[in-house]
Tab-separated table of C-alpha atoms in Angstrom:
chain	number	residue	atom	x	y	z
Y	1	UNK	CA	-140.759	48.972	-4.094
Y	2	UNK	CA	-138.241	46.626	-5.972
Y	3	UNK	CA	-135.346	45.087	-4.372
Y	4	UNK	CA	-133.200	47.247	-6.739
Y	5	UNK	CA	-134.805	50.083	-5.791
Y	6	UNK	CA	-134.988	49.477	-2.033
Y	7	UNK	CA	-130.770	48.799	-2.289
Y	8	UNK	CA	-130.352	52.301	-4.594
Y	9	UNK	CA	-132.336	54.070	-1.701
Y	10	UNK	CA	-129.968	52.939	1.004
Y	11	UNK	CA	-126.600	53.796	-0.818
Y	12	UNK	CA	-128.598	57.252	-1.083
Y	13	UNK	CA	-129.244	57.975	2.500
Y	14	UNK	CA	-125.452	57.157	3.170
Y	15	UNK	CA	-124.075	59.306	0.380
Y	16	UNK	CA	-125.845	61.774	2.226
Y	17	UNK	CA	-124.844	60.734	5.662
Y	18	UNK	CA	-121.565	59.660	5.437
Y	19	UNK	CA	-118.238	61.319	3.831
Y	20	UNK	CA	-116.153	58.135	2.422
Y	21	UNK	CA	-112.563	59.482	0.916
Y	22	UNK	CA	-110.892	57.768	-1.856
Y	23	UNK	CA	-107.818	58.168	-3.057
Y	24	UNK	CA	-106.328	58.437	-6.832
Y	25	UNK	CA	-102.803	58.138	-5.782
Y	26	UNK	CA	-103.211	54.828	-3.700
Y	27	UNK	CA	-105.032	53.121	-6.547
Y	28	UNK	CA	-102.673	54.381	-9.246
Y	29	UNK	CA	-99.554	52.938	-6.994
Y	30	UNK	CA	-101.297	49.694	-6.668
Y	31	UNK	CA	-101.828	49.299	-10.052
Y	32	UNK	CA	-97.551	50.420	-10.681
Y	33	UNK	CA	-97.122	47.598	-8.226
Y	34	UNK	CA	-99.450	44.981	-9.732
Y	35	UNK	CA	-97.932	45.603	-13.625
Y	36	UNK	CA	-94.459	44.926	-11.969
Y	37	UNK	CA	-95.658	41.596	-9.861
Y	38	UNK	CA	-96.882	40.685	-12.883
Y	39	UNK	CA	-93.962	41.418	-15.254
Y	40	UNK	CA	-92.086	39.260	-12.923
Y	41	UNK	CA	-94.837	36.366	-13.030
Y	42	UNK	CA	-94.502	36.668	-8.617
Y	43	UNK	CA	-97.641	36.908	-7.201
Y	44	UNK	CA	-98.970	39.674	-4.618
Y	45	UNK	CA	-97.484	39.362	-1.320
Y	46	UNK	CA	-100.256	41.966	-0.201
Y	47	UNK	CA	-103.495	39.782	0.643
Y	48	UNK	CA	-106.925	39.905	-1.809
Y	49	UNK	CA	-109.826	41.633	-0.151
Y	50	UNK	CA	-112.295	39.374	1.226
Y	51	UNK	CA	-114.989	38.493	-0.568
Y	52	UNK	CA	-118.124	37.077	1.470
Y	53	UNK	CA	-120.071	34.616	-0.063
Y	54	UNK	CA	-118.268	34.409	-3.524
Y	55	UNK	CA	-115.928	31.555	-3.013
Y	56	UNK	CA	-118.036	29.156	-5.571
Y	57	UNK	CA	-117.894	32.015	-7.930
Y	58	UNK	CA	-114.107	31.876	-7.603
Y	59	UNK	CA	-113.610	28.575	-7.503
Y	60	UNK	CA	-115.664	28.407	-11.078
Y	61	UNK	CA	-113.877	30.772	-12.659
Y	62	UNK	CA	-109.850	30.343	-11.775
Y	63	UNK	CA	-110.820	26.123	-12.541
Y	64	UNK	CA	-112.546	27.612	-16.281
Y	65	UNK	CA	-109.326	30.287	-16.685
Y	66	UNK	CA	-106.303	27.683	-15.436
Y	67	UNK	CA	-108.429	25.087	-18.303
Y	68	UNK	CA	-105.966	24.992	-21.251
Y	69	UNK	CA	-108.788	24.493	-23.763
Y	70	UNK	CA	-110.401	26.569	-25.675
Y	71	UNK	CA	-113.052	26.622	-29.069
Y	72	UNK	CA	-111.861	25.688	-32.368
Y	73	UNK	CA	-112.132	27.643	-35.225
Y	74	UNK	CA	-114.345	25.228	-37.150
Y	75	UNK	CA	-116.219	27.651	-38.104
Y	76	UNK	CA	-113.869	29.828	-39.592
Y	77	UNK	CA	-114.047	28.893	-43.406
Y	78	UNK	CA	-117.770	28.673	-43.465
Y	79	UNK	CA	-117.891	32.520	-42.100
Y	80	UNK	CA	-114.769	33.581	-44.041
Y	81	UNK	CA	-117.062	34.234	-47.327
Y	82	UNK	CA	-119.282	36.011	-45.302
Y	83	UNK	CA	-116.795	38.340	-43.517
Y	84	UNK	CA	-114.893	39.203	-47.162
Y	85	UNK	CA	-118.937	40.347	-48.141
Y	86	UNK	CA	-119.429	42.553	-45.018
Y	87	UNK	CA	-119.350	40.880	-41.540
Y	88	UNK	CA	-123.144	40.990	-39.822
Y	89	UNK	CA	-123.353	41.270	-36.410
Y	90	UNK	CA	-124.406	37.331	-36.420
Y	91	UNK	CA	-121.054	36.406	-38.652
Y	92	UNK	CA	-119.245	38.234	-35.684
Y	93	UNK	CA	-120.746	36.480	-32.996
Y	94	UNK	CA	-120.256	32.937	-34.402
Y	95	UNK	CA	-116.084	33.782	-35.374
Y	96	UNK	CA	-115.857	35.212	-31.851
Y	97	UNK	CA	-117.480	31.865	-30.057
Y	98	UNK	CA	-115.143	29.472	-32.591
Y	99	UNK	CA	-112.244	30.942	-31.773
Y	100	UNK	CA	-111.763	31.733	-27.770
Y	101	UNK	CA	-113.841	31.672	-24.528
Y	102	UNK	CA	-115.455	34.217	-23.072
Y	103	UNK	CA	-117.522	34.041	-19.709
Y	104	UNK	CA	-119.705	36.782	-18.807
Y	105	UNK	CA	-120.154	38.287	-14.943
Y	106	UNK	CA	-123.444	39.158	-14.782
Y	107	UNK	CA	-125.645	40.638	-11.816
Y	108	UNK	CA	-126.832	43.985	-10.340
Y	109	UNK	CA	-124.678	47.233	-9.865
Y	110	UNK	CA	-123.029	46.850	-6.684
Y	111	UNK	CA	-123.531	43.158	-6.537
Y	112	UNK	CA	-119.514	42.478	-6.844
Y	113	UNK	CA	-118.967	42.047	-10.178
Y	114	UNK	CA	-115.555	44.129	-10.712
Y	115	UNK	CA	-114.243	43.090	-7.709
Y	116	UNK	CA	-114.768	39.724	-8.483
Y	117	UNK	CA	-113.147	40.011	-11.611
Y	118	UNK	CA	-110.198	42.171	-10.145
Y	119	UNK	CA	-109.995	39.398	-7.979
Y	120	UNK	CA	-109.795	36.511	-10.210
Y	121	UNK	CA	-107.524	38.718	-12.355
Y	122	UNK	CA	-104.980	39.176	-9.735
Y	123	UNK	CA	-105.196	35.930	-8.532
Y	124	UNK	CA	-104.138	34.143	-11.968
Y	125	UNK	CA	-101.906	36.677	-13.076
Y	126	UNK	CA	-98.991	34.243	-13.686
Y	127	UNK	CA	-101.337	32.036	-16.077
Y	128	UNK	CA	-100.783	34.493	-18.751
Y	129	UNK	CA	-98.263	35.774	-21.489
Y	130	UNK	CA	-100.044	39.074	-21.506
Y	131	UNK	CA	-103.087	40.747	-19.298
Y	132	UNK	CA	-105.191	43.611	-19.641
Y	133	UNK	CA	-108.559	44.714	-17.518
Y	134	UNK	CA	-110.158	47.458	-18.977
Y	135	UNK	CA	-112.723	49.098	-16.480
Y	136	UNK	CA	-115.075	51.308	-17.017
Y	137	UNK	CA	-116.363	50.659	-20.331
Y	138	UNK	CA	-120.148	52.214	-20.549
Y	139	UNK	CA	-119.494	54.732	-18.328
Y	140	UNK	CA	-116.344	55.892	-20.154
Y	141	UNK	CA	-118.133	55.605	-23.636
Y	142	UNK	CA	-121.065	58.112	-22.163
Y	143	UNK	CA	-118.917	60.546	-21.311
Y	144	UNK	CA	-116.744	60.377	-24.390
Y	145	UNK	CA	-118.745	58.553	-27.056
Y	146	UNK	CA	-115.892	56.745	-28.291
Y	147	UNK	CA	-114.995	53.196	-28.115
Y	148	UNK	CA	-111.171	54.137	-30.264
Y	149	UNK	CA	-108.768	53.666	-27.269
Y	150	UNK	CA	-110.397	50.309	-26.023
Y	151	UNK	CA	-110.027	48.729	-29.083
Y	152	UNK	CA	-106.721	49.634	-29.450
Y	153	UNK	CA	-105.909	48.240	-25.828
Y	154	UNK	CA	-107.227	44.920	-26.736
Y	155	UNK	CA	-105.051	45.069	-29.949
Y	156	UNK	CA	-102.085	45.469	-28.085
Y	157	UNK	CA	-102.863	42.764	-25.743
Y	158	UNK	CA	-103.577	40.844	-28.649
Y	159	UNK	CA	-99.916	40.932	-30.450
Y	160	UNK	CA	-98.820	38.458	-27.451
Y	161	UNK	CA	-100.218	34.379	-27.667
Y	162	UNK	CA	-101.866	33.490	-24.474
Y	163	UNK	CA	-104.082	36.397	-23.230
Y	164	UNK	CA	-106.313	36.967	-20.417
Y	165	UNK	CA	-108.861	40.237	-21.075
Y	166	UNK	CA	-111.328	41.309	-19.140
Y	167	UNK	CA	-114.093	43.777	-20.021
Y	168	UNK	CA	-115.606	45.653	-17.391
Y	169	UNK	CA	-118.838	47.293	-17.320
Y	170	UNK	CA	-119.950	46.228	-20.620
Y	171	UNK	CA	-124.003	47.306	-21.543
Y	172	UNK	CA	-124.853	46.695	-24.693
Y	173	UNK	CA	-124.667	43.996	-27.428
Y	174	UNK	CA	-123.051	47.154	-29.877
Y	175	UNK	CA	-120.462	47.719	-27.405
Y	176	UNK	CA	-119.189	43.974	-27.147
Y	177	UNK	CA	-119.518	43.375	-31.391
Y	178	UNK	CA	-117.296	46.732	-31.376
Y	179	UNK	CA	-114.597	45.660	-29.027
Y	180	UNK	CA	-114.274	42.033	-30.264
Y	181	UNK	CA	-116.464	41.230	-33.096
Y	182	UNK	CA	-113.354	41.550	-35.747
Y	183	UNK	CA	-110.477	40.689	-33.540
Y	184	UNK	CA	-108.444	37.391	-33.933
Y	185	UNK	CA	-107.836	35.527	-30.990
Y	186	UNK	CA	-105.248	33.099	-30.665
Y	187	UNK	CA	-105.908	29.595	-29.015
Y	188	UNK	CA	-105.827	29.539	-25.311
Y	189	UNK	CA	-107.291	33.076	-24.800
Y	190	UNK	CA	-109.674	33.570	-21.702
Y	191	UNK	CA	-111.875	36.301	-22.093
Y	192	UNK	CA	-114.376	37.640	-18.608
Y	193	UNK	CA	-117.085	40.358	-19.642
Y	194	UNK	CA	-118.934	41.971	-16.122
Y	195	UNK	CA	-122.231	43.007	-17.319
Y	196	UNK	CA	-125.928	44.264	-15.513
Y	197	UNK	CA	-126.938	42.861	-18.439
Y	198	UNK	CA	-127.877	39.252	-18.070
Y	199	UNK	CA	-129.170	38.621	-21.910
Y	200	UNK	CA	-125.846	39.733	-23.312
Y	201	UNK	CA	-125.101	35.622	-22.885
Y	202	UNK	CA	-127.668	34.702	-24.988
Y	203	UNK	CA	-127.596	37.162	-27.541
Y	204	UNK	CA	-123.804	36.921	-28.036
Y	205	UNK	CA	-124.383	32.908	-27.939
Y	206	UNK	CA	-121.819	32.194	-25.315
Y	207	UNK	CA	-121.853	29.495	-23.027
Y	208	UNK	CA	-120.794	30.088	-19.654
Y	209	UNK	CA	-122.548	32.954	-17.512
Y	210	UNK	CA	-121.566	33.588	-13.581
Y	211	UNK	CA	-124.360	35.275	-12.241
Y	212	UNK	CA	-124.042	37.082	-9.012
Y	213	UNK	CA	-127.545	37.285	-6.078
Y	214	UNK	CA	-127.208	38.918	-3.398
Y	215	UNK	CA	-126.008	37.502	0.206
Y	216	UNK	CA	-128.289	35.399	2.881
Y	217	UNK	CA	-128.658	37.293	5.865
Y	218	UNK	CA	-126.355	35.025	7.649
Y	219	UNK	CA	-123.303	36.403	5.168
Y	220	UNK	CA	-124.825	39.961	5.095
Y	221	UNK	CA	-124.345	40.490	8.931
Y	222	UNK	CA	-120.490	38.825	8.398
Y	223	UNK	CA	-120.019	41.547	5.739
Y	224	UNK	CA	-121.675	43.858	7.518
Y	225	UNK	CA	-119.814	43.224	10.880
Y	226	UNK	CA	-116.382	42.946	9.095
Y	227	UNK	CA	-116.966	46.586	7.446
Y	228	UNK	CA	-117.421	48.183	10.997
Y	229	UNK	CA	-116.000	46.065	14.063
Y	230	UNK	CA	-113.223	44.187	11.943
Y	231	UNK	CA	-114.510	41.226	12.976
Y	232	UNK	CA	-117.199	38.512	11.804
Y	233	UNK	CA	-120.367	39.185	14.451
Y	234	UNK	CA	-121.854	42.464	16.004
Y	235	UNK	CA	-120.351	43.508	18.977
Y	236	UNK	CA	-122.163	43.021	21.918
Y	237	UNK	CA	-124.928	45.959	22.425
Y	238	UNK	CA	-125.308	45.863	18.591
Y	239	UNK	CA	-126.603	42.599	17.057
Y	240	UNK	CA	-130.313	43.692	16.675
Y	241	UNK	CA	-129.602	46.847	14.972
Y	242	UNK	CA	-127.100	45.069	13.226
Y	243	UNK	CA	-129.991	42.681	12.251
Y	244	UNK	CA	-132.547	45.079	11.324
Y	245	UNK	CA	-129.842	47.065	8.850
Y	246	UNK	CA	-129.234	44.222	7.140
Y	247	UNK	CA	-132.604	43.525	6.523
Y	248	UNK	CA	-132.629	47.231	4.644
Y	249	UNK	CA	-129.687	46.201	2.635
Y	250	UNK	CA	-131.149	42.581	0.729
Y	251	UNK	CA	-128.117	41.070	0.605
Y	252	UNK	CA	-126.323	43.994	-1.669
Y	253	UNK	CA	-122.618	43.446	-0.873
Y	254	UNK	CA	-121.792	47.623	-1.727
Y	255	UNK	CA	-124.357	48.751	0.512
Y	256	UNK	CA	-123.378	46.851	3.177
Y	257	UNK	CA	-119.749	47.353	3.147
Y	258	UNK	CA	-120.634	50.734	2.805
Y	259	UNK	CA	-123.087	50.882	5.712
Y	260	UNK	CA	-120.323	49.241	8.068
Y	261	UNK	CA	-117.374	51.406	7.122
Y	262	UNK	CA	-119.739	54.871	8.033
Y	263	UNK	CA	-120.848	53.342	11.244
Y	264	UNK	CA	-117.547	52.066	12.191
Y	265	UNK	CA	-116.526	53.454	15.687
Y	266	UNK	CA	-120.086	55.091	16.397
Y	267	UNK	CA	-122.378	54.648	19.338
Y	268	UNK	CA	-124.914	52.173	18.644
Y	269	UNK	CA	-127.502	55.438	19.504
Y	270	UNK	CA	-125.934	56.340	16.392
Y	271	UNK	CA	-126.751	52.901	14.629
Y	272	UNK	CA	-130.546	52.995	15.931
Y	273	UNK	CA	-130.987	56.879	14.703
Y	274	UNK	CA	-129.908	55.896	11.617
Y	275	UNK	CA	-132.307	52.571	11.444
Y	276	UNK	CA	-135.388	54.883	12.003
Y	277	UNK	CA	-133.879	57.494	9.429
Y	278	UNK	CA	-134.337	54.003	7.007
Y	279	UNK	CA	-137.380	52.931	8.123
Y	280	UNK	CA	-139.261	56.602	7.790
Y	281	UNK	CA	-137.780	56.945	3.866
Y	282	UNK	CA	-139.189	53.539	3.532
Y	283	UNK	CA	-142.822	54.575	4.773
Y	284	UNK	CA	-142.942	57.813	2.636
């Protein structure tokens, strides 16, 4: 069984487990409050989430976003014939690079991706003249087979100088020419694309790629223990189960958090019965 396959299989047996509520109207407030934190240029007094293992990946990013430089448009007059003929995918690609920088978030679903760009978003929204994350992206175009109302987002963000965008979800190389391919980016711009879809990179001939793994075991049980006794090691009575779940989970940062928020408050009998519920799906 892959690793991928092994983490799907866990978040499975807790979907069926477990009853985890979330609520619309919370995350539409926070967002209300966000836009007007950021309309002010004050930052959130409310503190980020933690994230566990991620603080090079953080680091990397807010030192490549705060970096006033960006590419040139060198390019720009040799593709200009080329784009008055019919732009190519290729013509696109090369315009796009020349003209702002883009880093791509790339790793597993569940690995952290969004969060890490909500995070990083958040965190530097003062940097910026104008800000827009657009989440959702594949999913959305599935269900609706239209890629329209993005486009015009990233328009809008566009009429203002300095912007910071950020692409979420982002699958295919068709999606990304369609959103930016034709779009003119001012100097300065910082663009983040999250992506399962490690090649996009290289196909799209960007440079700079953040690619999220999954946690050591050592960070897995402090993610793990933080989800269900608010606090960074198993409570006593519970550090082998603790152990042995996290084994199940291969470092996947959803599954774990997950895992501890469903167990949280529950007998460790309760822990254990759910261990051998794991390890008899895994022997099927």
């Amino acid at each position: 069984m892959s690793e991928y396959c092994h983490v799907v299989q866990t978040l499975v047996i807790l979907t069926f487990t477990t009853k985890i509520e979330f609520t619309k109207e919370a995350d539409f407030i926070e967002e209300i409050v966000t836009n007007i934190h950021r309309r002010l240029g004050v930052l959130l007094s409310s503190p980020q989430p933690l994230l566990i293992g991620m603080g090079y990946d953080i680091e990397y990013i807010t030192t490549w976003l705060i970096d006033g430089s960006s590419h040139t448009t060198r390019l720009e007059l040799e593709t200009s014939s080329l784009i008055r003929n019919g732009p190519t995918t290729r013509t696109l690609q090369i315009l796009l690079k020349c003209t702002t920088d883009i880093l791509t978030i790339s790793g597993m679903g569940g690995i952290g991706k969004t969060t890490l760009a909500k995070y990083v978003y958040r965190l530097n929204c003062g940097e910026f003249q104008k800000m827009s994350f657009i989440e959702g992206i594949s999913s959305s175009i599935q269900v609706h087979g239209d890629v329209s109302k993005y486009i015009s987002k990233i328009e809008n963000a566009l009429a203002h100088r300095k912007v910071f965008l950020v692409l979420d979800d982002v699958d295919s190389l068709e999606q990304l020419v369609a959103l930016l391919g034709n779009k003119c980016f001012h100097p300065g711009c910082k663009v983040i694309i999250t992506t399962q879809d490690a090649s996009l990179t290289e196909k799209y001939f960007l440079d700079l790629e953040c690619l999220l793994k999954g946690l050591n075991d050592y960070k897995s049980l402090k993610l793990l223990s933080l989800s269900a006794f608010k606090c960074n090691n198993p409570r006593e009575g519970y550090k082998e189960v603790s152990k042995k779940l996290v084994e199940y989970c291969k470092g996947h940062p959803l599954a774990l958090e997950v895992l501890g928020k469903a167990q949280r408050n529950k007998d460790v009998v309760v822990w254990e019965d759910l261990l051998d519920l794991f390890v008899s799906c895994v022997n099927l």
